[in-house]
Amino acid sequence: MILFEKEKKFPTLEQLDQLTERLNLDLTYFFEMASKNKQNYFVAVQELINKYKRERNYKAIYEIVYREEENPSFQHTSLKQFLLWHKGICIYYLENNTDKAMKFLYQAIELTNSKRKDFSEREIEILNSIGLILYENKDFQNAKITLNSALASLEKLPNIVDDRVVLKVLFSLSQVLSELGSFEESLQYSKKGISHCINKELLYLFAEFHYQTGENYIKLEEIEKGKNYIEESIKILKLQGNEIFAQIFQEELEKLLSRC
């Protein structure tokens, strides 16, 4: 705490969560303090939204978006785009309103790319969100078109800042192709995802790519190979301490094998 007070070190969001519990304060208290330094505040808000997104806490995200979209400091194009993007995601999951969600997601893209071509890294992330919503609505053909567009734009970028963007698109596309029955093509993307994780030394979606690969092999009637990949995905999740998803993957494996 002394280091924090002397500004030699800054707390992580997880540490802030713990502090707010102990001090019986709302997390926004710390962001109000941080607002004295606008750049730190913008980063803190975006990190908090990303944290809640990983936890699928869309209600908490929407509360932040609702508060900040009226903040004059968030009218800068990049910041406004970030809020619109997450507003669309929240509306989809909280209101189950696909059309309204899509409206906000496309508005977010059009803030920086009115022609909707040659997408930037941020725009590709938003496209991936659109593709996932189409996937969840079982509109697999349009999801495939959207995600192929995202992947094509990724391949044109001279430099990728966040390699997780590549993994997100590869995984989404692999899921969609599997639903379309294109198991061989889906395998190409899930295996490419595994290779990318290894080359970039990332665990992000590593277990999920193994599961997707295994599911494809099982559906191609290569049962033992598929089973091995899914069992590997369960081991990875357990090593990460993610017992809940490990159990879910185990149950899904049993369902897949029961249909063989």
Short mmCIF file of C-alpha atoms in Angstrom, two decimals:
data_model
loop_
_atom_site.label_atom_id
_atom_site.label_comp_id
_atom_site.label_asym_id
_atom_site.label_seq_id
_atom_site.Cartn_x
_atom_site.Cartn_y
_atom_site.Cartn_z
CA MET A 1 0.00 0.00 0.00
CA ILE A 2 2.91 2.37 0.76
CA LEU A 3 4.21 1.90 -2.79
CA PHE A 4 0.75 2.76 -4.14
CA GLU A 5 0.60 5.90 -2.03
CA LYS A 6 4.02 7.04 -3.30
CA GLU A 7 2.93 6.27 -6.89
CA LYS A 8 5.89 3.93 -7.39
CA LYS A 9 3.55 1.12 -8.21
CA PHE A 10 -0.09 1.01 -9.29
CA PRO A 11 -2.66 -1.61 -8.24
CA THR A 12 -4.13 -4.06 -10.72
CA LEU A 13 -7.90 -4.22 -11.20
CA GLU A 14 -7.97 -7.39 -9.11
CA GLN A 15 -6.17 -5.57 -6.29
CA LEU A 16 -8.63 -2.68 -6.59
CA ASP A 17 -11.49 -5.16 -6.29
CA GLN A 18 -9.99 -6.49 -3.07
CA LEU A 19 -9.44 -2.95 -1.73
CA THR A 20 -13.02 -1.91 -2.42
CA GLU A 21 -14.33 -4.95 -0.54
CA ARG A 22 -12.15 -4.24 2.48
CA LEU A 23 -12.93 -0.51 2.50
CA ASN A 24 -16.62 -0.95 1.64
CA LEU A 25 -16.29 1.39 -1.35
CA ASP A 26 -17.58 1.26 -4.89
CA LEU A 27 -14.92 0.66 -7.56
CA THR A 28 -15.96 3.88 -9.29
CA TYR A 29 -14.44 5.77 -6.32
CA PHE A 30 -10.97 4.88 -7.56
CA PHE A 31 -11.81 5.87 -11.12
CA GLU A 32 -13.04 9.25 -9.93
CA MET A 33 -9.64 9.70 -8.30
CA ALA A 34 -7.88 8.50 -11.45
CA SER A 35 -9.86 10.96 -13.61
CA LYS A 36 -7.40 13.67 -12.54
CA ASN A 37 -5.07 12.01 -15.01
CA LYS A 38 -7.25 11.50 -18.09
CA GLN A 39 -4.98 9.08 -19.93
CA ASN A 40 -4.75 6.77 -16.91
CA TYR A 41 -8.51 7.03 -16.52
CA PHE A 42 -9.22 6.02 -20.13
CA VAL A 43 -6.92 3.02 -19.82
CA ALA A 44 -8.45 2.03 -16.47
CA VAL A 45 -12.01 2.16 -17.84
CA GLN A 46 -11.12 0.07 -20.89
CA GLU A 47 -9.25 -2.47 -18.75
CA LEU A 48 -12.20 -2.75 -16.39
CA ILE A 49 -14.62 -3.32 -19.28
CA ASN A 50 -12.31 -6.00 -20.70
CA LYS A 51 -12.12 -7.65 -17.27
CA TYR A 52 -15.91 -7.76 -16.96
CA LYS A 53 -16.16 -9.05 -20.54
CA ARG A 54 -13.92 -12.01 -19.67
CA GLU A 55 -16.25 -12.68 -16.73
CA ARG A 56 -19.33 -12.21 -18.97
CA ASN A 57 -20.60 -9.56 -16.54
CA TYR A 58 -22.52 -7.56 -19.14
CA LYS A 59 -24.59 -5.70 -16.55
CA ALA A 60 -21.44 -4.20 -15.04
CA ILE A 61 -20.13 -3.29 -18.51
CA TYR A 62 -23.40 -1.58 -19.43
CA GLU A 63 -23.33 0.50 -16.25
CA ILE A 64 -19.85 1.77 -17.14
CA VAL A 65 -20.81 2.46 -20.77
CA TYR A 66 -23.98 4.29 -19.69
CA ARG A 67 -21.98 6.48 -17.31
CA GLU A 68 -19.11 7.26 -19.68
CA GLU A 69 -21.00 7.84 -22.95
CA GLU A 70 -22.15 11.19 -21.50
CA ASN A 71 -18.61 12.06 -20.44
CA PRO A 72 -17.26 14.77 -22.81
CA SER A 73 -13.79 13.25 -22.50
CA PHE A 74 -15.08 10.04 -24.12
CA GLN A 75 -16.17 11.78 -27.32
CA HIS A 76 -12.81 11.14 -28.96
CA THR A 77 -13.47 8.81 -31.91
CA SER A 78 -11.46 5.85 -30.60
CA LEU A 79 -12.99 6.01 -27.12
CA LYS A 80 -16.50 6.56 -28.46
CA GLN A 81 -16.03 3.56 -30.74
CA PHE A 82 -14.95 1.39 -27.81
CA LEU A 83 -18.08 2.34 -25.85
CA LEU A 84 -20.43 1.81 -28.83
CA TRP A 85 -18.90 -1.60 -29.47
CA HIS A 86 -19.49 -2.74 -25.91
CA LYS A 87 -22.91 -1.13 -25.77
CA GLY A 88 -23.90 -3.34 -28.72
CA ILE A 89 -22.57 -6.44 -26.98
CA CYS A 90 -24.45 -5.60 -23.77
CA ILE A 91 -27.72 -4.95 -25.58
CA TYR A 92 -27.47 -8.34 -27.25
CA TYR A 93 -26.84 -10.27 -24.04
CA LEU A 94 -28.98 -8.21 -21.65
CA GLU A 95 -31.94 -7.34 -23.88
CA ASN A 96 -31.70 -10.22 -26.37
CA ASN A 97 -32.20 -7.62 -29.09
CA THR A 98 -30.08 -8.70 -32.07
CA ASP A 99 -31.15 -5.93 -34.48
CA LYS A 100 -30.49 -3.15 -31.98
CA ALA A 101 -27.15 -4.69 -31.01
CA MET A 102 -26.07 -4.95 -34.66
CA LYS A 103 -27.01 -1.32 -35.22
CA PHE A 104 -24.60 -0.18 -32.52
CA LEU A 105 -21.83 -2.55 -33.65
CA TYR A 106 -21.98 -1.32 -37.25
CA GLN A 107 -22.16 2.29 -36.02
CA ALA A 108 -18.96 1.63 -34.09
CA ILE A 109 -17.21 0.41 -37.26
CA GLU A 110 -18.53 3.28 -39.35
CA LEU A 111 -17.04 5.84 -36.97
CA THR A 112 -13.65 4.99 -38.45
CA ASN A 113 -14.50 3.06 -41.63
CA SER A 114 -17.60 4.24 -43.47
CA LYS A 115 -16.80 2.07 -46.50
CA ARG A 116 -16.48 -1.11 -44.38
CA LYS A 117 -13.34 -2.37 -46.13
CA ASP A 118 -9.67 -2.89 -45.19
CA PHE A 119 -10.51 -3.09 -41.51
CA SER A 120 -8.17 -2.02 -38.71
CA GLU A 121 -7.33 -4.28 -35.75
CA ARG A 122 -10.05 -2.69 -33.58
CA GLU A 123 -12.60 -2.91 -36.40
CA ILE A 124 -11.71 -6.59 -36.86
CA GLU A 125 -12.48 -7.21 -33.19
CA ILE A 126 -15.89 -5.58 -33.67
CA LEU A 127 -16.46 -7.70 -36.79
CA ASN A 128 -15.65 -10.77 -34.71
CA SER A 129 -18.34 -9.71 -32.21
CA ILE A 130 -20.81 -9.39 -35.11
CA GLY A 131 -19.79 -12.83 -36.38
CA LEU A 132 -20.32 -14.37 -32.94
CA ILE A 133 -23.81 -12.89 -32.64
CA LEU A 134 -24.69 -14.26 -36.08
CA TYR A 135 -23.27 -17.62 -34.97
CA GLU A 136 -25.35 -17.62 -31.79
CA ASN A 137 -28.42 -16.82 -33.88
CA LYS A 138 -27.59 -19.83 -36.09
CA ASP A 139 -27.07 -17.58 -39.12
CA PHE A 140 -23.97 -19.56 -39.99
CA GLN A 141 -23.59 -18.49 -43.63
CA ASN A 142 -23.54 -14.77 -42.81
CA ALA A 143 -21.31 -15.47 -39.81
CA LYS A 144 -18.87 -17.21 -42.16
CA ILE A 145 -18.90 -14.27 -44.61
CA THR A 146 -18.30 -11.78 -41.78
CA LEU A 147 -15.48 -13.77 -40.20
CA ASN A 148 -13.79 -14.47 -43.54
CA SER A 149 -13.80 -10.72 -44.12
CA ALA A 150 -12.23 -10.21 -40.69
CA LEU A 151 -9.54 -12.82 -41.40
CA ALA A 152 -8.76 -11.36 -44.84
CA SER A 153 -8.28 -7.92 -43.28
CA LEU A 154 -6.05 -9.38 -40.56
CA GLU A 155 -3.80 -10.90 -43.20
CA LYS A 156 -3.38 -7.48 -44.82
CA LEU A 157 -2.26 -5.73 -41.63
CA PRO A 158 1.49 -4.95 -41.63
CA ASN A 159 1.65 -5.38 -37.86
CA ILE A 160 -0.68 -6.92 -35.29
CA VAL A 161 -0.49 -5.40 -31.82
CA ASP A 162 -2.60 -7.97 -29.96
CA ASP A 163 -2.20 -11.56 -31.17
CA ARG A 164 -5.36 -12.53 -29.28
CA VAL A 165 -7.34 -10.84 -32.06
CA VAL A 166 -6.00 -13.43 -34.50
CA LEU A 167 -6.94 -16.23 -32.10
CA LYS A 168 -10.47 -14.87 -31.60
CA VAL A 169 -11.17 -14.81 -35.34
CA LEU A 170 -9.62 -18.24 -35.97
CA PHE A 171 -11.66 -19.77 -33.16
CA SER A 172 -14.93 -18.12 -34.23
CA LEU A 173 -14.43 -19.24 -37.83
CA SER A 174 -13.58 -22.78 -36.73
CA GLN A 175 -16.81 -22.95 -34.70
CA VAL A 176 -18.94 -21.66 -37.57
CA LEU A 177 -17.44 -24.07 -40.12
CA SER A 178 -18.02 -26.99 -37.78
CA GLU A 179 -21.69 -26.02 -37.49
CA LEU A 180 -21.88 -25.90 -41.29
CA GLY A 181 -20.51 -29.46 -41.43
CA SER A 182 -17.21 -28.31 -42.96
CA PHE A 183 -15.18 -30.32 -40.45
CA GLU A 184 -11.98 -30.55 -42.52
CA GLU A 185 -11.92 -26.80 -43.10
CA SER A 186 -12.76 -26.16 -39.45
CA LEU A 187 -9.80 -28.37 -38.49
CA GLN A 188 -7.46 -26.18 -40.53
CA TYR A 189 -8.39 -23.14 -38.44
CA SER A 190 -8.42 -24.89 -35.06
CA LYS A 191 -4.98 -26.39 -35.72
CA LYS A 192 -3.74 -23.03 -36.97
CA GLY A 193 -4.97 -21.58 -33.66
CA ILE A 194 -3.02 -24.18 -31.67
CA SER A 195 0.14 -23.39 -33.67
CA HIS A 196 -0.36 -19.66 -33.18
CA CYS A 197 -0.75 -20.12 -29.41
CA ILE A 198 2.48 -22.15 -29.29
CA ASN A 199 4.48 -19.76 -31.51
CA LYS A 200 3.35 -16.69 -29.57
CA GLU A 201 3.57 -18.44 -26.18
CA LEU A 202 -0.08 -17.71 -25.40
CA LEU A 203 -2.54 -19.80 -23.40
CA TYR A 204 -5.48 -17.70 -24.61
CA LEU A 205 -8.06 -20.10 -26.22
CA PHE A 206 -5.40 -22.86 -26.20
CA ALA A 207 -7.74 -25.33 -24.46
CA GLU A 208 -10.68 -24.27 -26.65
CA PHE A 209 -8.72 -24.89 -29.86
CA HIS A 210 -7.85 -28.38 -28.61
CA TYR A 211 -11.50 -29.06 -27.85
CA GLN A 212 -12.62 -27.77 -31.27
CA THR A 213 -10.00 -29.93 -32.99
CA GLY A 214 -11.13 -32.98 -31.05
CA GLU A 215 -14.80 -32.35 -31.80
CA ASN A 216 -14.04 -32.11 -35.52
CA TYR A 217 -12.08 -35.37 -35.49
CA ILE A 218 -14.90 -37.17 -33.67
CA LYS A 219 -17.42 -35.88 -36.22
CA LEU A 220 -15.09 -37.14 -38.95
CA GLU A 221 -15.24 -40.53 -37.20
CA GLU A 222 -11.60 -40.40 -36.11
CA ILE A 223 -12.77 -41.13 -32.58
CA GLU A 224 -9.53 -41.90 -30.76
CA LYS A 225 -7.71 -38.90 -32.20
CA GLY A 226 -10.62 -36.64 -31.31
CA LYS A 227 -10.86 -38.05 -27.79
CA ASN A 228 -7.14 -37.40 -27.22
CA TYR A 229 -7.43 -33.75 -28.24
CA ILE A 230 -10.42 -33.13 -25.96
CA GLU A 231 -8.74 -34.90 -23.04
CA GLU A 232 -5.73 -32.65 -23.64
CA SER A 233 -8.01 -29.58 -23.53
CA ILE A 234 -9.36 -30.75 -20.16
CA LYS A 235 -5.81 -31.14 -18.81
CA ILE A 236 -4.94 -27.60 -19.94
CA LEU A 237 -8.02 -26.18 -18.21
CA LYS A 238 -7.19 -28.02 -14.98
CA LEU A 239 -3.63 -26.69 -15.09
CA GLN A 240 -5.13 -23.21 -15.43
CA GLY A 241 -7.32 -23.88 -12.40
CA ASN A 242 -10.49 -23.69 -14.51
CA GLU A 243 -12.33 -26.67 -13.02
CA ILE A 244 -15.77 -25.43 -14.15
CA PHE A 245 -14.92 -25.46 -17.86
CA ALA A 246 -12.93 -28.66 -17.43
CA GLN A 247 -16.11 -30.32 -16.16
CA ILE A 248 -18.16 -28.83 -19.02
CA PHE A 249 -15.66 -30.13 -21.59
CA GLN A 250 -15.72 -33.57 -19.94
CA GLU A 251 -19.52 -33.66 -20.16
CA GLU A 252 -19.44 -32.53 -23.80
CA LEU A 253 -16.90 -35.25 -24.61
CA GLU A 254 -19.20 -37.89 -23.11
CA LYS A 255 -22.11 -36.56 -25.19
CA LEU A 256 -20.04 -36.67 -28.38
CA LEU A 257 -18.88 -40.23 -27.70
CA SER A 258 -22.42 -41.40 -26.89
CA ARG A 259 -23.53 -40.38 -30.39
CA CYS A 260 -20.81 -42.41 -32.12
#
